[in-house]
Amino acid sequence: MTSGDLNPMNSKVIGDAIAGSPSRSLWHQAGRRFRHNRAAMTSLWVLAVIAITSLLVPALWPHGIEDTYWDSILVPPTLENFHWFGTDANGRDLLVRVFYGGRISLTIGLLTTIVALLIGVTYGAIAGFSGGRTDSIMMRFVDIMYSLPLLFFIIILVTVFGRNIYLVFVAIGAVEWLTMSRIVRGQTLSVMEKEYVESAIAIGLPRSAILTRYIIPNVLGPVVVYVTLLVPVNIIIESYLSFLGLGVQEPLTSWGLLISQGAGQIDSAPWLLVFPATMLAITMFCFNFIGDGLRDALDPG
Amino acid sequence: MIRFTLRRLGIAVPTLFIIVTASFFLMHTAPGGPFDAEANLEPEIRENLIAAYDLDKPVTTQYWLYLNSIARGDFGPSLVYADFTTTELIAFGLPVSVKLGATAMLVAVLLGGFFGIVAALKKNQLLDHLIMGLAMTGIAVPGFVVAPVLSLVFGLYLNLLPIAGWNDGALANMVLPVTALALPQIAIIARLMRGGMLEVLGSPFVRTARAKGLSESQVVIRHVLKSAVIPLIGYLGPAVAGIMTGSLIIEMIFNLPGVGQYFVQGALNRDYPLVMGIVIIYASAIILLNLLADLAYGVLDPRVRKSFQ
């Protein structure tokens, strides 16, 4: 945050005056702080470029992901024939596969996070909102799940339900919601003590309305931060599964699968590892910087 | 404290029970069986095999049989590695995985802690930015990228270390896998340690210690460190889990005879007892280590100790 920032009391008063409602001013302020964070903004742009190219390149590039060129096998990166990233052992163009892999990795990262988000927010909000015995039973269950070696559990889920890409989403998401539910529960408990919730209860709003109108909007901040940090974690988990041969299957591909194939031929064709690994690393950097930036923006001081 | 420990151990039993039950039914609802891979098996032999391992009985019966046998400490025979019991296979693999993981953990805590302390003491100076930049890289570049690169550079190009293999845990064979396994944890621990240090360095009792005229090194060693490691203790449980799962891939890449390969092979081939056995061992380890971490909290933080009563 910049040194010229106001203290929370003043900024709230001024924010109220400008935006008319306290909740909007909070996000306004956060947005402004975020835009001043150069690392986070750069990351946002870089990530946008990666996402857009991953979407467009496979459609526009002269080579398809399954096109094989038997006369150009394991060609190092070259400007000729549009094999800018070289070709793999089957004579397939690596560039198009890297961007196509990006499409799958990013999609999996986002979708698994959405699954985790839905389960975690609902679970945590219900636990925190109900309180008492329901809360302690629900959180005890989360404690139990925590003592599972989670990746082992994902591997069991994936082998059990077949190596279907959609099940990879569900398996990862179904395991990664635990921390989310803890965060949401903690936030809910603290929001529940606020005066506006008390007044909502006093005027007789139904519980569901209190939950959707007051609790969930006010616990969003930490959730947003955690989401940006969960996406890269899930991308890594997918890569991990693909690396073990349990995730995305050929001819589809993902960064993890490409890295796994590249790692196997690292001495003869290092570019097969270098390009997907670099793309993965850049994406990890971006998400981490954005997450840190959001945390600083939403929780100044 | 003893009561706290006993209560936590008391919770551990039902926890393990739930884990066993959940993973048992998950594995057994899966389509396919353990002998599918052997295509040219005579139908009669297949039936005999299935009957011999009680796989023809209803799932609930199998579940009771399994509970009975693990209550006796018997994890059952492996279905894929014929002639071996699950216990034997785990006994082969576990020492390797534990040696690898424990070394990586030790390296991660020592190096990560050290870098975190240095970064905090040099806050916002070049050294701090350098360390935190490297830590960010350690988090962004996963172990399965680091491992083949290390193996290529130090094994193949420089010819300094073996590219793979275990060789009974010889030091030279340990260096690369331990490095690849520890790097991400070093990065995370360094960040945590720096955060913990900075928070404590700004607190009143540190100012008091300085005001008493203690030297800076005495302030850090005697007053700051003890409080600054507290957030780190909380991370030890997840760190161990991270190293356990990281070990799966690192063992694969460096071709190490640890538990990881048995688990992956077991899961792929539906070797129910083997997979269950490994999950139970690892879950118990995580539960135990979390308990140790909580006890360490109590030793270091008097406020927590109070809540044990």
PDB file of N, CA, C and O in Angstrom, chain A residues 140 144 146-149 151-153 155-157 159-161 163 236 239-240 243-244 246 256 259 263 266-267 273 277 280-281 284-285 288-289 292, chain B residues 15 18-19 26-27 30-31 136-137 139-142 144-145 148-149 152 156 191 245-246 248-249 252-253 263 267-268 270 275 278-279 282-283 286-287:
ATOM      1  N   ARG A 140     -15.112 -30.944  12.914  1.00  0.00           N
ATOM      2  CA  ARG A 140     -14.383 -32.159  13.276  1.00  0.00           C
ATOM      3  C   ARG A 140     -14.157 -33.014  12.030  1.00  0.00           C
ATOM      4  O   ARG A 140     -13.083 -33.583  11.834  1.00  0.00           O
ATOM      5  N   ILE A 144     -10.662 -34.359  10.346  1.00  0.00           N
ATOM      6  CA  ILE A 144     -10.363 -35.736   9.954  1.00  0.00           C
ATOM      7  C   ILE A 144      -9.827 -35.771   8.529  1.00  0.00           C
ATOM      8  O   ILE A 144      -8.813 -36.399   8.245  1.00  0.00           O
ATOM      9  N   TYR A 146      -8.341 -33.496   7.015  1.00  0.00           N
ATOM     10  CA  TYR A 146      -7.009 -32.914   6.985  1.00  0.00           C
ATOM     11  C   TYR A 146      -5.921 -33.936   7.247  1.00  0.00           C
ATOM     12  O   TYR A 146      -4.799 -33.800   6.781  1.00  0.00           O
ATOM     13  N   SER A 147      -6.254 -34.968   8.042  1.00  0.00           N
ATOM     14  CA  SER A 147      -5.191 -35.912   8.351  1.00  0.00           C
ATOM     15  C   SER A 147      -5.029 -36.970   7.267  1.00  0.00           C
ATOM     16  O   SER A 147      -4.251 -37.889   7.416  1.00  0.00           O
ATOM     17  N   LEU A 148      -5.777 -36.810   6.176  1.00  0.00           N
ATOM     18  CA  LEU A 148      -5.548 -37.704   5.043  1.00  0.00           C
ATOM     19  C   LEU A 148      -4.393 -37.188   4.210  1.00  0.00           C
ATOM     20  O   LEU A 148      -4.266 -35.988   4.023  1.00  0.00           O
ATOM     21  N   PRO A 149      -3.563 -38.096   3.706  1.00  0.00           N
ATOM     22  CA  PRO A 149      -2.623 -37.649   2.688  1.00  0.00           C
ATOM     23  C   PRO A 149      -3.419 -37.355   1.410  1.00  0.00           C
ATOM     24  O   PRO A 149      -3.811 -38.267   0.702  1.00  0.00           O
ATOM     25  N   LEU A 151      -3.127 -36.089  -1.623  1.00  0.00           N
ATOM     26  CA  LEU A 151      -2.836 -36.493  -2.981  1.00  0.00           C
ATOM     27  C   LEU A 151      -3.074 -37.994  -3.167  1.00  0.00           C
ATOM     28  O   LEU A 151      -3.519 -38.442  -4.214  1.00  0.00           O
ATOM     29  N   PHE A 152      -2.807 -38.749  -2.119  1.00  0.00           N
ATOM     30  CA  PHE A 152      -3.059 -40.189  -2.181  1.00  0.00           C
ATOM     31  C   PHE A 152      -4.553 -40.431  -2.409  1.00  0.00           C
ATOM     32  O   PHE A 152      -4.954 -41.298  -3.162  1.00  0.00           O
ATOM     33  N   PHE A 153      -5.334 -39.611  -1.739  1.00  0.00           N
ATOM     34  CA  PHE A 153      -6.788 -39.734  -1.872  1.00  0.00           C
ATOM     35  C   PHE A 153      -7.227 -39.385  -3.289  1.00  0.00           C
ATOM     36  O   PHE A 153      -8.065 -40.077  -3.872  1.00  0.00           O
ATOM     37  N   ILE A 155      -5.430 -39.696  -5.918  1.00  0.00           N
ATOM     38  CA  ILE A 155      -5.003 -40.788  -6.792  1.00  0.00           C
ATOM     39  C   ILE A 155      -5.999 -41.950  -6.710  1.00  0.00           C
ATOM     40  O   ILE A 155      -6.383 -42.529  -7.729  1.00  0.00           O
ATOM     41  N   ILE A 156      -6.448 -42.253  -5.492  1.00  0.00           N
ATOM     42  CA  ILE A 156      -7.455 -43.316  -5.366  1.00  0.00           C
ATOM     43  C   ILE A 156      -8.712 -42.936  -6.136  1.00  0.00           C
ATOM     44  O   ILE A 156      -9.243 -43.727  -6.924  1.00  0.00           O
ATOM     45  N   LEU A 157      -9.174 -41.697  -5.946  1.00  0.00           N
ATOM     46  CA  LEU A 157     -10.393 -41.266  -6.638  1.00  0.00           C
ATOM     47  C   LEU A 157     -10.234 -41.394  -8.150  1.00  0.00           C
ATOM     48  O   LEU A 157     -11.139 -41.878  -8.838  1.00  0.00           O
ATOM     49  N   THR A 159      -8.118 -43.272  -9.912  1.00  0.00           N
ATOM     50  CA  THR A 159      -8.037 -44.642 -10.404  1.00  0.00           C
ATOM     51  C   THR A 159      -9.387 -45.338 -10.275  1.00  0.00           C
ATOM     52  O   THR A 159      -9.772 -46.120 -11.133  1.00  0.00           O
ATOM     53  N   VAL A 160     -10.105 -45.018  -9.202  1.00  0.00           N
ATOM     54  CA  VAL A 160     -11.386 -45.661  -8.982  1.00  0.00           C
ATOM     55  C   VAL A 160     -12.381 -45.287 -10.071  1.00  0.00           C
ATOM     56  O   VAL A 160     -13.047 -46.141 -10.639  1.00  0.00           O
ATOM     57  N   PHE A 161     -12.466 -43.994 -10.364  1.00  0.00           N
ATOM     58  CA  PHE A 161     -13.515 -43.567 -11.278  1.00  0.00           C
ATOM     59  C   PHE A 161     -13.033 -43.419 -12.709  1.00  0.00           C
ATOM     60  O   PHE A 161     -13.688 -42.811 -13.532  1.00  0.00           O
ATOM     61  N   ARG A 163      -9.844 -42.673 -15.678  1.00  0.00           N
ATOM     62  CA  ARG A 163      -9.028 -41.484 -15.942  1.00  0.00           C
ATOM     63  C   ARG A 163      -9.764 -40.540 -16.866  1.00  0.00           C
ATOM     64  O   ARG A 163      -9.319 -40.240 -17.953  1.00  0.00           O
ATOM     65  N   ILE A 236      -0.877 -27.374 -10.377  1.00  0.00           N
ATOM     66  CA  ILE A 236       0.252 -28.249 -10.033  1.00  0.00           C
ATOM     67  C   ILE A 236      -0.247 -29.668  -9.748  1.00  0.00           C
ATOM     68  O   ILE A 236       0.369 -30.653 -10.183  1.00  0.00           O
ATOM     69  N   SER A 239      -0.893 -31.346 -12.906  1.00  0.00           N
ATOM     70  CA  SER A 239       0.370 -31.691 -13.551  1.00  0.00           C
ATOM     71  C   SER A 239       0.958 -32.941 -12.919  1.00  0.00           C
ATOM     72  O   SER A 239       1.481 -33.821 -13.597  1.00  0.00           O
ATOM     73  N   TYR A 240       0.836 -32.979 -11.614  1.00  0.00           N
ATOM     74  CA  TYR A 240       1.326 -34.100 -10.830  1.00  0.00           C
ATOM     75  C   TYR A 240       0.661 -35.397 -11.295  1.00  0.00           C
ATOM     76  O   TYR A 240       1.315 -36.395 -11.575  1.00  0.00           O
ATOM     77  N   PHE A 243       1.688 -36.230 -14.695  1.00  0.00           N
ATOM     78  CA  PHE A 243       3.065 -36.710 -14.658  1.00  0.00           C
ATOM     79  C   PHE A 243       3.099 -38.197 -14.328  1.00  0.00           C
ATOM     80  O   PHE A 243       3.875 -38.965 -14.884  1.00  0.00           O
ATOM     81  N   LEU A 244       2.224 -38.617 -13.421  1.00  0.00           N
ATOM     82  CA  LEU A 244       2.173 -40.028 -13.041  1.00  0.00           C
ATOM     83  C   LEU A 244       1.382 -40.862 -14.046  1.00  0.00           C
ATOM     84  O   LEU A 244       1.242 -42.061 -13.884  1.00  0.00           O
ATOM     85  N   LEU A 246      -1.834 -40.383 -14.624  1.00  0.00           N
ATOM     86  CA  LEU A 246      -3.189 -40.565 -14.115  1.00  0.00           C
ATOM     87  C   LEU A 246      -4.120 -39.420 -14.494  1.00  0.00           C
ATOM     88  O   LEU A 246      -5.300 -39.454 -14.190  1.00  0.00           O
ATOM     89  N   GLY A 256       1.453 -30.550 -17.413  1.00  0.00           N
ATOM     90  CA  GLY A 256       2.037 -31.633 -16.624  1.00  0.00           C
ATOM     91  C   GLY A 256       2.455 -32.800 -17.502  1.00  0.00           C
ATOM     92  O   GLY A 256       3.544 -33.353 -17.349  1.00  0.00           O
ATOM     93  N   ILE A 259       5.469 -31.822 -19.554  1.00  0.00           N
ATOM     94  CA  ILE A 259       6.670 -31.805 -18.718  1.00  0.00           C
ATOM     95  C   ILE A 259       7.137 -33.233 -18.463  1.00  0.00           C
ATOM     96  O   ILE A 259       8.326 -33.538 -18.532  1.00  0.00           O
ATOM     97  N   ALA A 263      10.627 -34.518 -19.517  1.00  0.00           N
ATOM     98  CA  ALA A 263      11.599 -34.975 -18.522  1.00  0.00           C
ATOM     99  C   ALA A 263      12.220 -36.292 -18.953  1.00  0.00           C
ATOM    100  O   ALA A 263      13.386 -36.568 -18.680  1.00  0.00           O
ATOM    101  N   ILE A 266      15.065 -35.471 -21.572  1.00  0.00           N
ATOM    102  CA  ILE A 266      15.743 -34.211 -21.282  1.00  0.00           C
ATOM    103  C   ILE A 266      17.157 -34.174 -21.851  1.00  0.00           C
ATOM    104  O   ILE A 266      17.638 -33.118 -22.258  1.00  0.00           O
ATOM    105  N   ASP A 267      17.826 -35.319 -21.947  1.00  0.00           N
ATOM    106  CA  ASP A 267      19.210 -35.276 -22.433  1.00  0.00           C
ATOM    107  C   ASP A 267      19.275 -35.119 -23.946  1.00  0.00           C
ATOM    108  O   ASP A 267      20.185 -34.501 -24.464  1.00  0.00           O
ATOM    109  N   LEU A 273      11.169 -30.110 -22.414  1.00  0.00           N
ATOM    110  CA  LEU A 273      10.903 -29.784 -21.011  1.00  0.00           C
ATOM    111  C   LEU A 273      10.876 -28.277 -20.811  1.00  0.00           C
ATOM    112  O   LEU A 273      10.009 -27.746 -20.097  1.00  0.00           O
ATOM    113  N   ALA A 277       7.663 -26.188 -19.102  1.00  0.00           N
ATOM    114  CA  ALA A 277       8.023 -25.862 -17.720  1.00  0.00           C
ATOM    115  C   ALA A 277       8.065 -24.345 -17.520  1.00  0.00           C
ATOM    116  O   ALA A 277       7.609 -23.831 -16.493  1.00  0.00           O
ATOM    117  N   LEU A 280       4.532 -23.015 -17.360  1.00  0.00           N
ATOM    118  CA  LEU A 280       3.943 -23.350 -16.062  1.00  0.00           C
ATOM    119  C   LEU A 280       4.495 -22.432 -14.976  1.00  0.00           C
ATOM    120  O   LEU A 280       3.739 -21.862 -14.176  1.00  0.00           O
ATOM    121  N   ALA A 281       5.821 -22.246 -14.992  1.00  0.00           N
ATOM    122  CA  ALA A 281       6.440 -21.422 -13.945  1.00  0.00           C
ATOM    123  C   ALA A 281       5.941 -19.976 -14.027  1.00  0.00           C
ATOM    124  O   ALA A 281       5.615 -19.368 -13.009  1.00  0.00           O
ATOM    125  N   MET A 284       2.579 -19.795 -12.560  1.00  0.00           N
ATOM    126  CA  MET A 284       2.641 -19.883 -11.093  1.00  0.00           C
ATOM    127  C   MET A 284       3.029 -18.534 -10.500  1.00  0.00           C
ATOM    128  O   MET A 284       2.408 -18.060  -9.546  1.00  0.00           O
ATOM    129  N   PHE A 285       4.067 -17.908 -11.070  1.00  0.00           N
ATOM    130  CA  PHE A 285       4.498 -16.591 -10.599  1.00  0.00           C
ATOM    131  C   PHE A 285       3.324 -15.620 -10.623  1.00  0.00           C
ATOM    132  O   PHE A 285       3.053 -14.918  -9.650  1.00  0.00           O
ATOM    133  N   ASN A 288       0.694 -16.201  -7.986  1.00  0.00           N
ATOM    134  CA  ASN A 288       1.184 -15.884  -6.641  1.00  0.00           C
ATOM    135  C   ASN A 288       1.284 -14.381  -6.420  1.00  0.00           C
ATOM    136  O   ASN A 288       0.919 -13.881  -5.363  1.00  0.00           O
ATOM    137  N   PHE A 289       1.782 -13.648  -7.442  1.00  0.00           N
ATOM    138  CA  PHE A 289       1.873 -12.197  -7.303  1.00  0.00           C
ATOM    139  C   PHE A 289       0.486 -11.582  -7.192  1.00  0.00           C
ATOM    140  O   PHE A 289       0.252 -10.659  -6.407  1.00  0.00           O
ATOM    141  N   ASP A 292      -0.864 -12.299  -3.706  1.00  0.00           N
ATOM    142  CA  ASP A 292      -0.234 -11.415  -2.713  1.00  0.00           C
ATOM    143  C   ASP A 292      -0.777  -9.998  -2.847  1.00  0.00           C
ATOM    144  O   ASP A 292      -1.063  -9.337  -1.848  1.00  0.00           O
TER     145      ASP A 292
ATOM    146  N   THR B  15     -10.754 -41.416  13.912  1.00  0.00           N
ATOM    147  CA  THR B  15     -10.303 -40.768  12.676  1.00  0.00           C
ATOM    148  C   THR B  15      -9.782 -41.814  11.700  1.00  0.00           C
ATOM    149  O   THR B  15     -10.187 -41.869  10.542  1.00  0.00           O
ATOM    150  N   ILE B  18     -12.556 -43.943  10.262  1.00  0.00           N
ATOM    151  CA  ILE B  18     -13.297 -43.300   9.168  1.00  0.00           C
ATOM    152  C   ILE B  18     -12.481 -43.325   7.880  1.00  0.00           C
ATOM    153  O   ILE B  18     -12.996 -43.621   6.792  1.00  0.00           O
ATOM    154  N   ILE B  19     -11.176 -43.077   8.012  1.00  0.00           N
ATOM    155  CA  ILE B  19     -10.323 -43.080   6.823  1.00  0.00           C
ATOM    156  C   ILE B  19     -10.307 -44.467   6.185  1.00  0.00           C
ATOM    157  O   ILE B  19     -10.454 -44.622   4.967  1.00  0.00           O
ATOM    158  N   LEU B  26     -14.492 -46.785  -1.227  1.00  0.00           N
ATOM    159  CA  LEU B  26     -14.141 -46.124  -2.484  1.00  0.00           C
ATOM    160  C   LEU B  26     -13.474 -47.096  -3.440  1.00  0.00           C
ATOM    161  O   LEU B  26     -13.856 -47.222  -4.602  1.00  0.00           O
ATOM    162  N   MET B  27     -12.471 -47.811  -2.929  1.00  0.00           N
ATOM    163  CA  MET B  27     -11.734 -48.711  -3.801  1.00  0.00           C
ATOM    164  C   MET B  27     -12.611 -49.847  -4.297  1.00  0.00           C
ATOM    165  O   MET B  27     -12.498 -50.278  -5.428  1.00  0.00           O
ATOM    166  N   ALA B  30     -15.109 -49.350  -7.214  1.00  0.00           N
ATOM    167  CA  ALA B  30     -14.517 -49.120  -8.527  1.00  0.00           C
ATOM    168  C   ALA B  30     -14.816 -50.276  -9.464  1.00  0.00           C
ATOM    169  O   ALA B  30     -14.809 -51.429  -9.048  1.00  0.00           O
ATOM    170  N   PRO B  31     -15.092 -49.967 -10.723  1.00  0.00           N
ATOM    171  CA  PRO B  31     -15.209 -51.049 -11.699  1.00  0.00           C
ATOM    172  C   PRO B  31     -13.837 -51.687 -11.919  1.00  0.00           C
ATOM    173  O   PRO B  31     -12.817 -51.038 -11.735  1.00  0.00           O
ATOM    174  N   MET B 136      10.190 -17.272  -4.076  1.00  0.00           N
ATOM    175  CA  MET B 136       9.067 -17.230  -5.011  1.00  0.00           C
ATOM    176  C   MET B 136       9.315 -18.223  -6.150  1.00  0.00           C
ATOM    177  O   MET B 136       8.419 -18.951  -6.569  1.00  0.00           O
ATOM    178  N   THR B 137      10.567 -18.258  -6.639  1.00  0.00           N
ATOM    179  CA  THR B 137      10.905 -19.200  -7.709  1.00  0.00           C
ATOM    180  C   THR B 137      10.730 -20.630  -7.229  1.00  0.00           C
ATOM    181  O   THR B 137      10.191 -21.472  -7.942  1.00  0.00           O
ATOM    182  N   ILE B 139       8.685 -21.712  -5.140  1.00  0.00           N
ATOM    183  CA  ILE B 139       7.271 -22.062  -5.074  1.00  0.00           C
ATOM    184  C   ILE B 139       6.693 -22.226  -6.484  1.00  0.00           C
ATOM    185  O   ILE B 139       5.850 -23.083  -6.716  1.00  0.00           O
ATOM    186  N   ALA B 140       7.215 -21.403  -7.420  1.00  0.00           N
ATOM    187  CA  ALA B 140       6.629 -21.415  -8.768  1.00  0.00           C
ATOM    188  C   ALA B 140       7.113 -22.603  -9.599  1.00  0.00           C
ATOM    189  O   ALA B 140       6.399 -23.065 -10.485  1.00  0.00           O
ATOM    190  N   VAL B 141       8.314 -23.085  -9.348  1.00  0.00           N
ATOM    191  CA  VAL B 141       8.839 -24.175 -10.172  1.00  0.00           C
ATOM    192  C   VAL B 141       8.696 -25.481  -9.393  1.00  0.00           C
ATOM    193  O   VAL B 141       9.367 -25.687  -8.396  1.00  0.00           O
ATOM    194  N   PRO B 142       7.794 -26.344  -9.839  1.00  0.00           N
ATOM    195  CA  PRO B 142       7.524 -27.555  -9.063  1.00  0.00           C
ATOM    196  C   PRO B 142       8.677 -28.549  -9.097  1.00  0.00           C
ATOM    197  O   PRO B 142       9.525 -28.506  -9.979  1.00  0.00           O
ATOM    198  N   PHE B 144       8.884 -31.601  -9.886  1.00  0.00           N
ATOM    199  CA  PHE B 144       9.078 -32.520 -11.010  1.00  0.00           C
ATOM    200  C   PHE B 144       9.704 -31.840 -12.213  1.00  0.00           C
ATOM    201  O   PHE B 144      10.009 -32.497 -13.188  1.00  0.00           O
ATOM    202  N   VAL B 145       9.872 -30.502 -12.138  1.00  0.00           N
ATOM    203  CA  VAL B 145      10.683 -29.828 -13.145  1.00  0.00           C
ATOM    204  C   VAL B 145      12.122 -29.738 -12.652  1.00  0.00           C
ATOM    205  O   VAL B 145      13.068 -29.982 -13.400  1.00  0.00           O
ATOM    206  N   PRO B 148      14.346 -33.425 -12.909  1.00  0.00           N
ATOM    207  CA  PRO B 148      15.069 -33.837 -14.121  1.00  0.00           C
ATOM    208  C   PRO B 148      16.188 -32.873 -14.498  1.00  0.00           C
ATOM    209  O   PRO B 148      17.222 -33.311 -15.009  1.00  0.00           O
ATOM    210  N   VAL B 149      15.985 -31.571 -14.223  1.00  0.00           N
ATOM    211  CA  VAL B 149      17.041 -30.612 -14.552  1.00  0.00           C
ATOM    212  C   VAL B 149      18.278 -30.878 -13.700  1.00  0.00           C
ATOM    213  O   VAL B 149      19.405 -30.948 -14.206  1.00  0.00           O
ATOM    214  N   LEU B 152      20.013 -33.905 -14.903  1.00  0.00           N
ATOM    215  CA  LEU B 152      20.727 -33.675 -16.166  1.00  0.00           C
ATOM    216  C   LEU B 152      22.036 -32.941 -15.905  1.00  0.00           C
ATOM    217  O   LEU B 152      23.095 -33.346 -16.375  1.00  0.00           O
ATOM    218  N   LEU B 156      24.505 -35.867 -15.618  1.00  0.00           N
ATOM    219  CA  LEU B 156      24.943 -36.174 -16.972  1.00  0.00           C
ATOM    220  C   LEU B 156      26.039 -35.230 -17.447  1.00  0.00           C
ATOM    221  O   LEU B 156      27.080 -35.662 -17.920  1.00  0.00           O
ATOM    222  N   ARG B 191       9.710 -18.142   3.774  1.00  0.00           N
ATOM    223  CA  ARG B 191       8.704 -17.066   3.793  1.00  0.00           C
ATOM    224  C   ARG B 191       8.001 -16.992   5.141  1.00  0.00           C
ATOM    225  O   ARG B 191       7.795 -15.911   5.699  1.00  0.00           O
ATOM    226  N   THR B 245       3.842 -36.524  -0.297  1.00  0.00           N
ATOM    227  CA  THR B 245       3.278 -36.597  -1.637  1.00  0.00           C
ATOM    228  C   THR B 245       4.335 -36.256  -2.679  1.00  0.00           C
ATOM    229  O   THR B 245       4.382 -36.892  -3.720  1.00  0.00           O
ATOM    230  N   GLY B 246       5.202 -35.268  -2.365  1.00  0.00           N
ATOM    231  CA  GLY B 246       6.277 -34.940  -3.296  1.00  0.00           C
ATOM    232  C   GLY B 246       7.160 -36.147  -3.544  1.00  0.00           C
ATOM    233  O   GLY B 246       7.634 -36.380  -4.649  1.00  0.00           O
ATOM    234  N   LEU B 248       6.374 -39.178  -3.820  1.00  0.00           N
ATOM    235  CA  LEU B 248       5.820 -40.071  -4.851  1.00  0.00           C
ATOM    236  C   LEU B 248       6.524 -39.842  -6.180  1.00  0.00           C
ATOM    237  O   LEU B 248       6.979 -40.786  -6.831  1.00  0.00           O
ATOM    238  N   ILE B 249       6.571 -38.556  -6.598  1.00  0.00           N
ATOM    239  CA  ILE B 249       7.112 -38.227  -7.914  1.00  0.00           C
ATOM    240  C   ILE B 249       8.626 -38.294  -7.920  1.00  0.00           C
ATOM    241  O   ILE B 249       9.232 -38.808  -8.863  1.00  0.00           O
ATOM    242  N   MET B 252       9.751 -41.710  -8.271  1.00  0.00           N
ATOM    243  CA  MET B 252       9.571 -42.121  -9.662  1.00  0.00           C
ATOM    244  C   MET B 252      10.733 -41.646 -10.527  1.00  0.00           C
ATOM    245  O   MET B 252      11.323 -42.418 -11.267  1.00  0.00           O
ATOM    246  N   ILE B 253      11.032 -40.322 -10.434  1.00  0.00           N
ATOM    247  CA  ILE B 253      12.017 -39.723 -11.329  1.00  0.00           C
ATOM    248  C   ILE B 253      13.400 -40.324 -11.082  1.00  0.00           C
ATOM    249  O   ILE B 253      14.126 -40.634 -12.026  1.00  0.00           O
ATOM    250  N   PHE B 263       2.682 -47.621  -4.131  1.00  0.00           N
ATOM    251  CA  PHE B 263       1.358 -47.002  -4.085  1.00  0.00           C
ATOM    252  C   PHE B 263       0.798 -46.779  -5.482  1.00  0.00           C
ATOM    253  O   PHE B 263      -0.347 -47.139  -5.763  1.00  0.00           O
ATOM    254  N   ALA B 267      -2.365 -48.673  -6.898  1.00  0.00           N
ATOM    255  CA  ALA B 267      -3.589 -47.967  -7.279  1.00  0.00           C
ATOM    256  C   ALA B 267      -3.966 -48.302  -8.714  1.00  0.00           C
ATOM    257  O   ALA B 267      -5.126 -48.529  -9.029  1.00  0.00           O
ATOM    258  N   LEU B 268      -2.958 -48.344  -9.597  1.00  0.00           N
ATOM    259  CA  LEU B 268      -3.242 -48.636 -10.999  1.00  0.00           C
ATOM    260  C   LEU B 268      -3.807 -50.036 -11.171  1.00  0.00           C
ATOM    261  O   LEU B 268      -4.638 -50.280 -12.027  1.00  0.00           O
ATOM    262  N   ARG B 270      -5.378 -51.872  -8.777  1.00  0.00           N
ATOM    263  CA  ARG B 270      -6.405 -52.188  -7.788  1.00  0.00           C
ATOM    264  C   ARG B 270      -5.929 -53.223  -6.783  1.00  0.00           C
ATOM    265  O   ARG B 270      -6.631 -54.184  -6.485  1.00  0.00           O
ATOM    266  N   VAL B 275      -2.759 -50.629  -1.278  1.00  0.00           N
ATOM    267  CA  VAL B 275      -3.115 -49.210  -1.248  1.00  0.00           C
ATOM    268  C   VAL B 275      -3.648 -48.813   0.121  1.00  0.00           C
ATOM    269  O   VAL B 275      -3.236 -47.805   0.710  1.00  0.00           O
ATOM    270  N   ILE B 278      -0.873 -48.599   2.741  1.00  0.00           N
ATOM    271  CA  ILE B 278      -0.043 -47.394   2.646  1.00  0.00           C
ATOM    272  C   ILE B 278      -0.815 -46.171   3.143  1.00  0.00           C
ATOM    273  O   ILE B 278      -0.285 -45.333   3.873  1.00  0.00           O
ATOM    274  N   VAL B 279      -2.110 -46.082   2.755  1.00  0.00           N
ATOM    275  CA  VAL B 279      -2.910 -44.946   3.222  1.00  0.00           C
ATOM    276  C   VAL B 279      -2.980 -44.937   4.749  1.00  0.00           C
ATOM    277  O   VAL B 279      -2.825 -43.893   5.388  1.00  0.00           O
ATOM    278  N   TYR B 282       0.393 -43.820   6.229  1.00  0.00           N
ATOM    279  CA  TYR B 282       0.660 -42.393   6.028  1.00  0.00           C
ATOM    280  C   TYR B 282      -0.304 -41.527   6.834  1.00  0.00           C
ATOM    281  O   TYR B 282       0.093 -40.512   7.396  1.00  0.00           O
ATOM    282  N   ALA B 283      -1.568 -41.931   6.878  1.00  0.00           N
ATOM    283  CA  ALA B 283      -2.524 -41.147   7.663  1.00  0.00           C
ATOM    284  C   ALA B 283      -2.126 -41.169   9.136  1.00  0.00           C
ATOM    285  O   ALA B 283      -2.167 -40.133   9.815  1.00  0.00           O
ATOM    286  N   ILE B 286       0.663 -38.786   9.671  1.00  0.00           N
ATOM    287  CA  ILE B 286       0.250 -37.374   9.670  1.00  0.00           C
ATOM    288  C   ILE B 286      -0.445 -37.026  10.975  1.00  0.00           C
ATOM    289  O   ILE B 286      -0.179 -35.981  11.575  1.00  0.00           O
ATOM    290  N   ILE B 287      -1.325 -37.926  11.457  1.00  0.00           N
ATOM    291  CA  ILE B 287      -2.023 -37.668  12.717  1.00  0.00           C
ATOM    292  C   ILE B 287      -1.013 -37.507  13.852  1.00  0.00           C
ATOM    293  O   ILE B 287      -1.067 -36.564  14.643  1.00  0.00           O
TER     294      ILE B 287
END
